[in-house]
Coordinates of C-alpha atoms in Angstrom, one line a residue:
M35 CA 5.9 152.2 118.2
F36 CA 8.7 154.3 119.7
P37 CA 11.7 154.9 117.3
Y38 CA 14.5 153.4 119.5
E39 CA 18.0 154.0 118.1
G40 CA 21.4 152.4 118.3
H41 CA 21.6 149.1 120.2
L42 CA 17.9 149.4 121.0
R43 CA 16.8 149.6 117.4
L44 CA 15.7 145.9 117.5
L45 CA 12.9 147.1 119.8
R46 CA 11.2 149.1 117.0
A47 CA 7.9 147.9 115.7
Q48 CA 7.6 147.4 112.0
H49 CA 5.7 150.6 111.6
A50 CA 7.3 152.6 114.4
Y51 CA 6.9 156.4 114.4
S52 CA 9.8 158.4 113.2
P53 CA 11.3 161.0 115.6
S54 CA 9.7 163.7 113.4
E55 CA 6.3 162.0 113.8
V56 CA 6.7 161.9 117.5
K57 CA 7.4 165.6 117.6
K58 CA 4.4 166.3 115.4
I59 CA 2.2 164.3 117.7
L60 CA 3.5 166.3 120.7
H61 CA 2.9 169.5 118.8
L62 CA -0.7 168.6 117.9
A63 CA -1.3 167.6 121.5
T64 CA -0.1 171.0 122.7
L65 CA -2.4 172.8 120.1
N66 CA -5.3 170.8 121.5
E67 CA -4.4 171.5 125.1
L68 CA -3.4 167.9 125.7
E69 CA -0.4 166.8 127.8
V70 CA 1.5 163.7 126.7
V71 CA 2.7 161.4 129.5
P72 CA 5.1 158.7 128.0
L73 CA 5.2 155.2 129.4
V74 CA 8.2 152.9 129.4
Q75 CA 7.9 149.3 130.6
T76 CA 10.8 148.7 133.0
F77 CA 10.0 145.5 135.0
G78 CA 6.9 143.6 133.9
H79 CA 5.2 143.6 130.5
M80 CA 8.7 143.5 128.9
E81 CA 7.7 141.0 126.2
F82 CA 8.4 143.4 123.3
V83 CA 12.0 143.6 124.7
L84 CA 12.7 140.1 126.1
K85 CA 11.2 138.2 123.2
H86 CA 14.4 139.0 121.3
E87 CA 17.0 136.3 121.4
A88 CA 19.7 138.9 122.0
L89 CA 18.0 140.0 125.2
A90 CA 16.4 136.7 126.4
H91 CA 19.1 136.2 128.9
L92 CA 17.7 139.1 130.9
R93 CA 14.4 137.3 131.7
E94 CA 13.6 136.5 135.3
V95 CA 12.7 133.0 134.2
A96 CA 13.6 131.6 130.8
F97 CA 10.0 130.6 129.6
F98 CA 8.4 133.9 130.6
P99 CA 9.5 136.9 128.5
N100 CA 7.3 139.4 130.5
A101 CA 9.5 139.9 133.6
L102 CA 12.9 141.4 133.7
N103 CA 15.7 139.9 135.9
P104 CA 16.4 142.7 138.5
H105 CA 19.7 141.2 139.6
K106 CA 21.7 141.8 136.4
A107 CA 23.4 145.1 135.9
E108 CA 22.7 144.8 132.2
S109 CA 18.9 144.8 133.0
L110 CA 19.1 148.2 134.7
A111 CA 21.4 149.5 132.0
L112 CA 18.8 148.4 129.4
V113 CA 16.0 150.2 131.2
R114 CA 18.0 153.3 131.7
A115 CA 18.8 153.5 128.0
M116 CA 15.1 153.0 127.1
V117 CA 14.1 155.8 129.5
D118 CA 16.7 158.2 128.2
Q119 CA 15.8 157.7 124.6
V120 CA 12.1 158.2 125.3
M121 CA 12.7 161.3 127.4
E122 CA 15.0 162.8 124.8
L123 CA 12.0 163.0 122.5
H124 CA 9.7 164.2 125.3
P125 CA 11.6 167.1 126.8
G126 CA 9.8 168.9 129.6
S127 CA 7.4 166.0 130.3
R128 CA 6.1 166.4 133.9
W129 CA 5.5 162.7 134.3
L130 CA 7.0 159.5 133.0
H131 CA 5.2 156.2 133.6
V132 CA 7.6 153.4 134.3
G133 CA 5.1 150.6 134.5
C134 CA 6.2 148.0 137.0
D135 CA 2.9 146.1 137.1
E136 CA 2.2 142.3 136.9
V137 CA 5.8 141.2 137.4
Y138 CA 4.8 137.6 137.4
Y139 CA 7.4 134.9 138.5
L140 CA 9.4 137.6 140.3
G141 CA 11.6 135.7 142.7
E142 CA 11.5 132.4 140.8
G143 CA 14.7 132.9 138.7
E144 CA 17.8 131.2 139.8
A145 CA 19.5 134.5 140.9
S146 CA 16.4 135.5 142.8
R147 CA 16.2 132.1 144.6
Q148 CA 19.8 132.4 145.8
W149 CA 19.2 136.0 146.8
L150 CA 16.1 135.1 148.7
Q151 CA 17.9 132.5 150.8
Q152 CA 19.8 135.3 152.5
E153 CA 18.3 136.6 155.8
Q154 CA 16.1 139.7 155.5
N155 CA 15.6 139.3 151.8
T156 CA 12.0 139.2 150.5
K157 CA 10.2 139.5 147.2
A158 CA 8.8 142.8 148.4
K159 CA 12.3 144.1 149.0
L160 CA 13.4 142.8 145.6
C161 CA 10.5 144.6 143.9
L162 CA 11.0 147.8 145.7
S163 CA 14.7 147.8 145.1
H164 CA 14.3 147.7 141.3
M165 CA 11.5 150.4 141.4
K166 CA 13.8 152.6 143.4
A167 CA 16.7 152.1 141.0
V168 CA 14.5 153.0 138.0
A169 CA 12.9 156.0 139.7
S170 CA 16.2 157.3 141.0
H171 CA 17.6 157.3 137.5
V172 CA 14.6 159.2 136.1
L173 CA 14.9 161.8 138.8
A174 CA 18.7 162.1 138.5
R175 CA 18.6 162.6 134.7
H176 CA 15.3 164.5 134.6
P177 CA 14.7 166.3 138.0
A178 CA 11.5 168.0 136.8
T179 CA 9.9 164.6 135.8
T180 CA 8.0 162.6 138.3
P181 CA 7.9 158.8 137.8
L182 CA 4.5 157.1 137.9
V183 CA 4.0 153.3 138.7
W184 CA 1.1 150.9 138.6
D185 CA 0.3 150.0 142.2
D186 CA -0.5 146.2 142.0
M187 CA 3.0 145.1 143.1
L188 CA 2.7 147.5 146.1
R189 CA -0.7 146.5 147.4
D190 CA 0.3 143.6 149.7
I191 CA 3.6 145.0 150.9
P192 CA 3.4 145.9 154.6
E193 CA 3.3 149.6 155.5
D194 CA 6.6 149.6 157.4
Q195 CA 8.4 148.0 154.5
L196 CA 6.9 150.5 152.0
S197 CA 7.8 153.5 154.2
A198 CA 11.4 152.3 154.8
S199 CA 12.1 151.6 151.2
G200 CA 12.2 155.2 150.1
V201 CA 10.0 154.5 147.1
P202 CA 7.1 156.7 148.4
Q203 CA 9.3 159.7 148.1
L204 CA 10.2 158.9 144.5
V205 CA 7.1 157.8 142.7
E206 CA 3.4 158.4 142.4
P207 CA 1.3 155.2 142.3
M208 CA -1.7 154.6 140.1
L209 CA -4.3 152.4 141.7
W210 CA -5.9 150.4 138.9
D211 CA -9.1 148.5 138.9
Y212 CA -11.3 147.9 135.8
A213 CA -14.1 146.0 137.3
A214 CA -17.7 147.2 137.1
D215 CA -18.2 146.2 140.7
L216 CA -14.9 147.2 142.2
D217 CA -14.8 147.3 146.0
V218 CA -15.1 151.0 147.0
H219 CA -14.3 150.5 150.6
A220 CA -11.2 148.4 149.9
K221 CA -9.9 151.0 147.6
A222 CA -10.4 153.7 150.2
V223 CA -8.5 151.6 152.7
L224 CA -5.7 151.1 150.2
M225 CA -5.5 154.8 149.5
E226 CA -5.2 155.5 153.2
K227 CA -2.4 152.9 153.5
Y228 CA -0.4 154.6 150.7
R229 CA -0.8 158.0 152.2
K230 CA 0.4 156.7 155.6
C231 CA 3.5 155.2 153.8
G232 CA 4.5 158.6 152.5
F233 CA 3.1 158.7 149.0
R234 CA 2.2 162.4 148.5
W235 CA 0.0 162.0 145.4
L236 CA -2.1 159.1 144.2
W237 CA -3.8 158.4 140.9
A238 CA -6.7 156.2 139.9
A239 CA -6.8 154.1 136.7
S240 CA -10.0 152.9 135.0
A241 CA -10.6 151.5 131.5
F242 CA -12.9 152.8 128.7
K243 CA -12.1 149.8 126.5
G244 CA -10.4 146.5 126.9
A245 CA -10.4 144.6 130.2
T246 CA -13.6 142.7 129.4
G247 CA -12.3 140.0 127.1
V248 CA -9.0 139.2 125.4
S249 CA -10.7 139.0 122.0
Q250 CA -13.5 141.4 122.6
A251 CA -14.6 143.2 119.4
L252 CA -17.4 145.5 120.7
T253 CA -17.1 147.7 123.7
P254 CA -19.6 147.1 126.5
I255 CA -20.2 150.7 127.5
E256 CA -22.3 149.8 130.5
H257 CA -19.5 147.9 132.1
H258 CA -17.0 150.8 131.7
L259 CA -19.6 153.4 132.8
R260 CA -20.2 151.4 136.0
N261 CA -16.4 151.2 136.6
H262 CA -16.1 155.0 136.5
M263 CA -19.1 155.5 138.7
Q264 CA -17.4 153.3 141.3
W265 CA -14.2 155.3 141.0
L266 CA -16.2 158.5 141.7
Q267 CA -17.4 156.9 144.9
V268 CA -13.8 156.0 145.8
A269 CA -12.8 159.7 145.2
D270 CA -15.6 160.8 147.5
C271 CA -14.4 158.5 150.3
G272 CA -11.1 160.3 150.9
P273 CA -9.8 163.8 151.3
A274 CA -10.5 166.2 148.4
D275 CA -6.8 166.2 147.4
A276 CA -6.3 162.4 147.8
L277 CA -6.3 161.7 144.0
Q278 CA -4.1 163.7 141.6
G279 CA -6.4 162.5 138.8
I280 CA -7.8 159.5 137.0
V281 CA -6.3 157.8 133.9
L282 CA -8.7 156.2 131.5
T283 CA -6.8 153.3 130.0
G284 CA -7.7 152.0 126.6
W285 CA -6.3 148.6 125.9
Q286 CA -5.4 147.3 122.5
R287 CA -4.0 144.0 123.6
Y288 CA -3.8 142.1 126.9
D289 CA -0.1 141.6 126.3
H290 CA 2.4 141.7 123.5
F291 CA 1.5 138.1 122.3
S292 CA -2.3 138.3 122.5
V293 CA -4.8 139.2 119.8
L294 CA -6.3 142.6 119.3
C295 CA -9.2 143.6 121.4
E296 CA -11.5 146.5 120.7
L297 CA -10.2 149.0 118.1
L298 CA -10.0 152.6 119.1
P299 CA -12.8 153.8 116.8
V300 CA -15.1 151.2 118.4
G301 CA -14.3 152.4 121.9
I302 CA -14.8 156.2 121.2
P303 CA -18.5 156.3 122.4
S304 CA -17.4 154.5 125.6
L305 CA -14.6 157.0 126.1
A306 CA -17.0 159.9 125.6
V307 CA -19.5 158.5 128.0
C308 CA -16.9 157.8 130.7
L309 CA -15.2 161.2 130.3
Q310 CA -18.5 163.1 130.5
S311 CA -19.7 161.1 133.4
L312 CA -16.5 162.0 135.3
L313 CA -16.8 165.6 134.4
Q314 CA -20.5 165.8 135.4
G315 CA -20.1 163.7 138.5
G316 CA -22.5 161.0 137.2
F317 CA -24.5 159.7 134.3
A318 CA -28.0 161.0 133.5
E319 CA -30.1 161.7 130.5
D320 CA -28.5 165.1 130.0
V321 CA -25.0 163.5 129.9
K322 CA -26.3 161.0 127.3
T323 CA -27.7 163.8 125.2
R324 CA -24.4 165.7 125.4
V325 CA -22.4 162.6 124.2
E326 CA -24.9 162.0 121.4
N327 CA -24.5 165.6 120.2
F328 CA -20.7 165.4 120.5
L329 CA -20.5 162.2 118.4
G330 CA -23.4 162.8 116.1
I331 CA -25.1 159.6 117.3
P332 CA -28.9 159.6 117.0
S333 CA -29.5 157.2 119.9
L334 CA -26.6 156.0 122.0
E335 CA -27.0 152.4 123.3
I336 CA -25.6 152.0 126.8
T337 CA -26.8 148.6 127.9
G338 CA -26.1 146.7 124.7
F339 CA -24.7 146.9 121.2
S340 CA -26.7 148.6 118.5
S341 CA -26.1 148.6 114.8
E342 CA -28.9 151.0 114.1
G343 CA -28.3 154.6 113.1
A344 CA -25.2 156.5 111.9
A345 CA -22.7 158.6 113.7
S346 CA -20.5 161.4 112.4
F347 CA -17.3 161.3 114.5
P348 CA -14.0 160.3 112.8
G349 CA -13.9 156.5 112.7
S350 CA -17.6 156.0 113.1
D351 CA -17.7 154.1 109.8
I352 CA -15.4 151.6 111.3
L353 CA -17.6 151.3 114.4
A354 CA -20.7 150.7 112.2
L355 CA -19.0 148.0 110.1
V356 CA -17.4 146.3 113.1
T357 CA -20.8 146.3 114.9
Q358 CA -22.3 144.5 111.9
V359 CA -19.6 141.9 111.9
G360 CA -19.6 141.5 115.7
L361 CA -23.4 141.1 116.0
H362 CA -24.3 139.2 112.9
L363 CA -21.5 137.6 110.8
R364 CA -20.8 134.5 112.8
G365 CA -24.4 134.1 113.8
S366 CA -25.7 134.2 110.2
V367 CA -23.1 131.6 109.2
D368 CA -23.9 129.4 112.2
E369 CA -27.6 129.7 111.4
M370 CA -27.1 128.4 107.9
L371 CA -24.7 125.6 108.8
H372 CA -26.4 124.4 111.9
T373 CA -30.1 125.2 111.7
D374 CA -31.0 125.3 107.9
R375 CA -33.1 122.2 107.3
Y376 CA -31.6 121.5 103.9
V377 CA -28.0 121.7 105.1
T378 CA -28.5 119.8 108.4
G379 CA -30.8 117.3 106.7
W380 CA -29.2 116.7 103.3
F381 CA -25.7 118.0 103.5
S382 CA -24.5 117.2 107.0
P383 CA -20.8 116.7 107.9
Y384 CA -21.4 113.0 107.2
H385 CA -22.6 113.9 103.6
R386 CA -19.9 116.5 103.1
R387 CA -17.0 114.1 104.0
R388 CA -18.4 111.6 101.4
K389 CA -19.2 114.3 98.8
F390 CA -22.8 113.0 98.6
I391 CA -26.0 115.0 98.1
H392 CA -29.4 114.8 96.6
P393 CA -29.1 116.8 93.4
V394 CA -32.3 118.8 94.1
M395 CA -30.8 120.0 97.4
I396 CA -28.0 121.8 95.7
Q397 CA -30.7 124.2 94.3
H398 CA -31.9 124.9 97.9
I399 CA -28.4 125.4 99.5
Q400 CA -26.1 126.9 96.9
P401 CA -28.0 130.1 96.1
Q402 CA -28.4 130.9 99.7
A403 CA -24.7 130.3 100.5
L404 CA -23.6 132.3 97.5
S405 CA -25.8 135.2 98.5
L406 CA -24.6 135.1 102.1
L407 CA -21.0 134.9 101.1
A408 CA -21.4 137.8 98.6
R409 CA -23.1 140.0 101.2
W410 CA -20.4 139.5 103.8
S411 CA -17.5 139.7 101.4
A412 CA -18.8 143.1 100.2
L413 CA -19.0 144.3 103.8
A414 CA -15.6 142.9 104.5
G415 CA -14.2 144.9 101.6
Q416 CA -15.8 148.1 102.9
L417 CA -14.4 147.4 106.4
E418 CA -10.9 146.7 105.0
A419 CA -10.9 150.0 103.1
A420 CA -12.1 151.9 106.2
L421 CA -9.5 150.2 108.4
C422 CA -6.7 150.9 106.0
R423 CA -7.4 154.6 106.3
V424 CA -6.6 154.5 110.0
F425 CA -4.4 151.5 110.8
Y426 CA -1.2 150.0 109.4
P427 CA -1.5 147.0 107.1
D428 CA -0.4 144.4 109.7
A429 CA -3.2 145.5 112.1
V430 CA -5.8 145.4 109.4
E431 CA -4.7 141.9 108.3
E432 CA -4.7 140.6 111.9
W433 CA -8.2 142.0 112.7
L434 CA -9.8 140.7 109.6
E435 CA -8.1 137.3 109.9
E436 CA -9.3 137.0 113.5
N437 CA -12.8 138.3 113.2
V438 CA -14.0 138.0 109.5
Q439 CA -12.1 135.4 107.5
P440 CA -12.9 132.4 109.7
S441 CA -16.7 132.8 109.0
L442 CA -16.1 133.5 105.3
R443 CA -13.9 130.4 105.0
R444 CA -16.7 128.3 106.4
L445 CA -19.0 129.5 103.7
Q446 CA -16.4 129.0 101.0
Q447 CA -15.7 125.5 102.2
L448 CA -19.5 124.7 102.1
L449 CA -19.6 125.9 98.5
Q450 CA -16.5 123.9 97.6
D451 CA -18.0 120.8 99.1
L452 CA -21.2 121.4 97.2
G453 CA -19.3 121.7 94.0
E454 CA -17.5 118.5 94.6
A455 CA -20.6 116.7 95.6
A456 CA -22.4 117.8 92.5
G457 CA -19.8 116.2 90.3
P458 CA -19.6 112.6 89.2
R459 CA -20.5 110.4 92.2
P460 CA -19.2 107.0 93.2
P461 CA -21.7 104.2 93.6
L462 CA -23.8 104.5 96.8
A463 CA -22.6 101.2 98.2
S464 CA -19.0 102.3 98.0
L465 CA -19.9 105.2 100.3
G466 CA -21.3 102.8 102.9
L467 CA -24.9 104.2 102.3
D468 CA -28.1 102.2 102.1
T469 CA -29.1 101.8 98.4
G470 CA -32.7 101.1 99.4
Q471 CA -32.7 97.9 97.5
N472 CA -33.2 94.4 98.8
P473 CA -30.2 92.0 98.6

């Protein structure tokens, strides 16, 4: 979504923000006492960059566009250019997140294999070297900006190697874990390790949506609430100043190539619950009431998904419609196709392939299928209109295609098969069916 320019223009999304829109977003953030921290992927999760044929030669391995080859000078030049363009539109930013998580297949490219054959060279050293180069560039060009990195590539590196690398003096790591049952003790031990290595400030990273299913449509609030309660326990295990803060991540995709997971309006109640629980130090009835009042929700469901009641926060109409789809659309179609006695008994897949049905059964099946299709088509129309007020057309098209259209097409196909079966029929014997007559 960033408006990259010049030789980086090919990285722009179809509906990328304009520079003026970025400035407007930053201005609105300031008015609302929010501080924007830009993030630039510089090592892993580089799919949006390395998917392009013009840049594919910078992949660590050819079949995996997520990881950057750290050996090529062109790779670092690319990352530097991306960082500089982003920072130009974010002057005065106190932090810049440079990613560096999930650098899968690192060390498996040909250049890396040759490099690793040399004595003293390791994957850890390769990883730290690239992190250091990126962070050094950020600090050289923007001395008042501190680089942030995800911590997963650092976790298994021995303390002495981390300390000697110089990386702890350049970046602040974010310890991420999105599990509802994260290991509190293990996180406390990891924090202590990082502090011993020289990292002055540490961050935690949780999730208020995403992280529970690549195609998840509804946000399981209880899972995310438990995740934040665990992080509060982690914070209590260390010194009061051990954590600089906590970042509540909200995923929209698992990676650049995956489908959409929960939309932002759907995750707003979870975000409110998690934020308030962090601020209040826990979740109780008074916190629940506070969230309900903030969002205008009559009764907030924590342990499951509820389609009852209305809310008044911006985007709540999308939440209500998506909840209807997520809880009932596929199930209602499955019920008709797989449990309705007339469909399963007189218009089974066997009958449908042969376009054969008892004429009376059409009167039992067709009205019900038409009614179900009309009801869900109307709701789909409402949802599309609501989504179009918030999202770009490509996102609307994708979400409906993934979550709504498959079920509607199943009903449409049923009705089409009914229409064809109701037409002139071939003799029963030609269908391979018993005529009920003696030879």
